[in-house]
């Protein structure tokens, strides 16, 4: 017999998301005392404190962060099972899980979501952006746009290539050197990398790794170093003259393929068929 319940973990996640017992109670249509009782029981049965006050908010303790991180995939899988059951009952999806690699152009992604919303207003899309290495931890998604096709089972095909370009701030010392630049010239300065995309650039004397594209871009803008970043994301800064392309002898541009992968597909699943069509047409 399990010591804790799924309901208790769901309430814990809601308290952390909203920052208070009162907000979580309102969001889950419960009394505040019910939320407090369930979370007190959860902490008592586990024998560790999961929550602590931080100003006016309630936040996770270090132990709470570790445990909730382990439970979240189970909560997500449970929500997916419920949504799939509703689909089997009515024949219409109420929820669709979409996982997209963070390098996919956001303006295209939001255009696709907007079109989907107009076509299927009663189907909610739960979008998760991931880095390359996170993909294998998301097996429950209905549709995925990922780079590492070989690590995922399911139906899939090439969708598009994402161009990465070597750039630095317009005032970076690399732009004051004689062109074209060699790898030896680059090695004298820190390289900005996006986590799990180390293959996009050669070795450097010093590397700074960031967990998001936005953080890596800000580091390059702040002249922390140079880096290979998605063309689509840096184009406005290139047009504004804030960033400049590095004049490399070779390898200034790299292409990373994205694949459209579907876990299950049936002719009756109109929502997934629509999403596939929108992504394929956009790509």
C-alpha angles and dihedrals in degrees: 000000000000118000094217136042134228089238091060093052091047090053091048091053091048093051090051092046095050099032101232145055091238094055092046091050091051093047093050096040092242136123118262090239090057091053091047092048094050093049092045088053091048093053093043094052093047093044094224135096111250102176137045135176119256110181106303094339133081112227138177123271116229088263090048091052092053096047097043090049088058094047099045095079088054092050091049092049090050092051088049091052091051092049091049090051090054088052092053090050100047104018089233124100115233094183135028127191115220125182118190130181109245092238092067107110107264097211089057092046094052091046089054092048092049092052091046091051091054092050098041108024093167096055118086119210117211105203123199121185113207140180120238096269094047094065097086090057092062104067094142097068119115095212128019134186105198143151100222101068094165093062096057129070118217141067113316147148141183112286109176146320123253114213119222117198130196109243144162137180113285090246096047114125090240089071090057093058124093114272138271100050121217128208088256090060092051093048091071092068135056116270117222111217134185111229114267093009097091091129091071094078143031125259116287135194091242128020130191114197123203127190097221137041091234092055092048090050092051090050091054091047089050089053094243086137146306128279153165109265134170111279092221092058098045099040095096091052090047091050090049091051094240092117129032132199113250112241098233126184088223139350099033090137127045130183125215118193122226122204129205107224128186122193097201130005132184130169089244094058097093096169094057091042088054093049092049090050093049094049093045093048092046094048 
